[in-house]
Amino acid sequence: MTNIVKFGAVVVAATAILSSSAAAQGVFVGVEGALLQSQVKLDDIYPSVLDDPKDTSIELGLKGGYDFDAFRVWGGYSYRTKGSEDYNMKDGADFINGEFNWQTHNILVGADYTPSLTDSFKLALGAYTGLSIVKGEFSGQAEYTTDGLTYVMDNDSTTGTGAIFGLKLGGIYEVVENNEIEFGIKGDYQTTGIEDYDNILNYGVYVGYNYKF
């Protein structure tokens, strides 16, 4: 009789563990917003006295994936609002009078390590990559000489396709069953596919909401 009771207790405990694990797994969808500091690395054709443009950008995104409890995989899309910086400089015959601006659309895939720290809170350590569509624009006029070559710019706009590579560190808090708030810091590096813009570096804070099915 004692052995039967022990066996029954083991079965109940195992069932509870498996049920808890199954509840922690599943498909999820989410939305995310971020406040980012964004800086463009200009090509060497620009005068060395010209600082690389930087600005604050807002990111809005959608994602969906599968949560395996201790880790998850996902895919998504994000849009980053226009960053810009004005320049009004003159050096001898060289001058730049105008605004550089840039904005991006990103198609992403990622994976996160999400170990539980408490019953309702998880660590989120992840990496992501994907396709980055960048629009770069100069509004104004400029004329300058670099390495013996003279460049003239007048309201130029270009779109290119590059890659994005990023890391994120944060936490996931289960507010109520199947509803999560996610927050943390993130940073990424984008290539642009645009001759004048070598790359874009972004870093900042993010917050999001996930619903698990």
XYZ file of C-alpha atoms in Angstrom:
213
model
C 0.000 0.000 0.000
C 2.847 2.364 0.895
C 4.498 1.755 -2.482
C 1.228 2.500 -4.276
C 0.902 5.810 -2.407
C 4.513 6.727 -3.259
C 3.970 5.823 -6.906
C 0.799 7.919 -6.991
C 2.645 10.894 -5.516
C 5.397 10.585 -8.139
C 2.823 10.445 -10.942
C 1.032 13.546 -9.621
C 4.318 15.455 -9.284
C 5.486 14.454 -12.771
C 2.132 15.429 -14.256
C 2.315 18.830 -12.566
C 5.836 19.446 -13.883
C 4.932 18.406 -17.422
C 1.763 20.494 -17.350
C 3.715 23.527 -16.148
C 6.338 23.025 -18.866
C 3.675 22.632 -21.545
C 1.923 25.795 -20.367
C 5.200 27.714 -20.655
C 5.612 26.684 -24.297
C 3.682 27.861 -27.313
C 3.203 30.301 -30.148
C 3.384 34.001 -29.305
C 2.836 37.323 -31.072
C 4.010 40.716 -29.917
C 4.522 44.402 -30.510
C 7.588 46.419 -29.589
C 8.753 50.004 -29.407
C 12.246 51.389 -28.884
C 13.968 54.720 -28.361
C 17.312 54.591 -30.152
C 20.367 56.759 -30.622
C 21.283 56.375 -34.294
C 24.557 57.418 -35.946
C 25.486 57.191 -39.625
C 29.104 56.603 -40.693
C 29.611 58.728 -43.783
C 31.822 57.641 -46.654
C 35.386 58.972 -46.917
C 34.398 61.205 -49.846
C 33.062 63.731 -47.321
C 35.416 66.287 -45.726
C 37.139 65.055 -42.563
C 35.887 68.129 -40.673
C 32.297 66.916 -41.187
C 31.072 64.991 -38.143
C 28.987 61.872 -38.757
C 25.259 62.702 -38.452
C 23.368 61.332 -35.450
C 19.871 61.671 -34.034
C 17.255 59.983 -31.870
C 14.988 57.539 -33.695
C 11.818 55.700 -32.665
C 11.372 52.054 -33.658
C 7.988 50.329 -33.991
C 7.812 46.595 -34.614
C 5.735 43.424 -34.871
C 6.964 39.894 -34.192
C 5.799 36.324 -33.814
C 7.440 33.044 -32.937
C 7.547 29.991 -30.709
C 8.481 29.948 -27.033
C 10.209 26.743 -25.875
C 10.253 28.007 -22.256
C 14.041 28.308 -21.782
C 14.536 29.823 -25.240
C 12.474 31.142 -28.117
C 12.782 31.835 -31.838
C 10.972 34.583 -33.705
C 10.619 36.598 -36.886
C 9.389 40.133 -37.328
C 9.325 43.522 -38.990
C 10.362 46.927 -37.656
C 10.222 50.493 -38.918
C 12.603 53.166 -37.658
C 11.527 56.775 -37.990
C 13.643 59.336 -39.777
C 16.804 60.566 -38.129
C 18.352 63.798 -39.359
C 21.036 66.392 -38.719
C 21.508 69.848 -40.218
C 24.846 71.204 -41.410
C 25.858 74.750 -42.259
C 29.598 74.903 -42.747
C 32.058 76.682 -45.021
C 35.798 76.118 -45.398
C 37.352 78.208 -48.149
C 35.620 77.262 -51.392
C 34.053 74.178 -49.772
C 30.577 74.437 -48.268
C 27.777 72.183 -47.042
C 24.390 73.715 -46.354
C 21.653 71.144 -45.864
C 20.282 68.181 -43.958
C 21.258 64.509 -43.944
C 18.412 62.152 -43.029
C 17.866 58.401 -42.974
C 15.156 55.870 -42.153
C 14.953 52.074 -42.294
C 12.638 49.099 -42.690
C 13.953 45.841 -41.205
C 12.882 42.226 -41.756
C 14.244 40.236 -38.825
C 14.816 36.751 -37.407
C 16.114 36.148 -33.906
C 16.628 33.778 -31.002
C 16.551 34.522 -27.263
C 17.761 32.609 -24.221
C 14.979 33.022 -21.629
C 15.691 31.176 -18.352
C 13.194 31.666 -15.514
C 14.447 33.708 -12.546
C 11.128 33.537 -10.658
C 7.682 32.092 -11.400
C 6.721 35.235 -13.330
C 10.029 36.768 -14.457
C 12.537 35.635 -17.084
C 15.884 36.871 -18.328
C 15.998 37.669 -22.056
C 19.392 37.469 -23.770
C 19.167 37.410 -27.539
C 20.595 38.062 -30.962
C 18.940 38.988 -34.236
C 19.793 39.548 -37.871
C 18.019 40.241 -41.114
C 17.490 42.458 -44.118
C 17.682 46.237 -43.782
C 16.180 48.602 -46.364
C 17.678 52.063 -45.881
C 16.636 55.366 -47.411
C 19.306 58.064 -47.228
C 18.706 61.634 -48.316
C 20.524 64.964 -48.491
C 18.310 68.041 -48.735
C 20.233 71.189 -49.617
C 23.380 72.095 -51.506
C 27.043 71.236 -51.098
C 30.319 71.566 -52.978
C 33.655 70.365 -51.680
C 36.977 68.860 -52.772
C 38.400 65.613 -51.360
C 41.596 63.923 -52.606
C 41.701 66.247 -55.612
C 38.127 65.469 -56.694
C 35.303 68.018 -56.531
C 31.834 66.848 -55.471
C 28.573 68.724 -55.959
C 25.363 67.708 -54.133
C 21.855 69.029 -54.641
C 18.819 67.307 -53.053
C 20.037 63.733 -53.463
C 17.991 60.677 -52.354
C 19.029 57.005 -52.503
C 17.607 53.697 -51.245
C 19.795 50.666 -50.579
C 19.546 47.180 -49.104
C 21.952 45.888 -46.483
C 22.101 43.637 -43.433
C 21.471 44.159 -39.734
C 23.151 42.408 -36.776
C 22.032 43.033 -33.203
C 22.085 42.003 -29.546
C 19.571 42.578 -26.743
C 19.471 42.122 -22.972
C 16.370 42.488 -20.851
C 13.592 40.836 -18.924
C 10.158 39.312 -19.543
C 7.462 39.706 -16.894
C 4.237 37.692 -17.011
C 1.571 40.162 -15.879
C -1.278 37.649 -16.035
C -1.522 34.257 -17.723
C -0.514 34.428 -21.419
C 0.259 38.172 -21.220
C 3.861 39.397 -20.993
C 5.647 42.733 -20.768
C 9.175 42.769 -22.159
C 11.829 45.472 -21.654
C 15.580 46.019 -21.863
C 18.443 47.448 -23.882
C 19.468 46.673 -27.452
C 22.059 47.631 -30.025
C 22.697 46.824 -33.669
C 24.884 47.517 -36.682
C 23.431 48.065 -40.157
C 25.086 48.039 -43.545
C 23.233 50.236 -46.015
C 23.992 49.365 -49.616
C 24.295 53.139 -50.179
C 27.580 54.500 -51.494
C 27.560 57.656 -49.352
C 26.499 55.941 -46.084
C 28.915 53.226 -44.948
C 26.923 51.933 -41.970
C 24.515 52.878 -39.179
C 25.024 52.164 -35.470
C 21.946 52.101 -33.203
C 21.553 51.565 -29.453
C 18.899 52.289 -26.852
C 16.019 50.953 -24.760
C 12.972 48.925 -25.765
C 9.639 47.826 -24.318
C 7.088 45.394 -25.727
C 4.002 43.289 -25.143
C 3.596 39.584 -25.999
C 0.530 37.363 -26.061
C 1.065 33.596 -25.796
C -1.469 31.141 -27.225
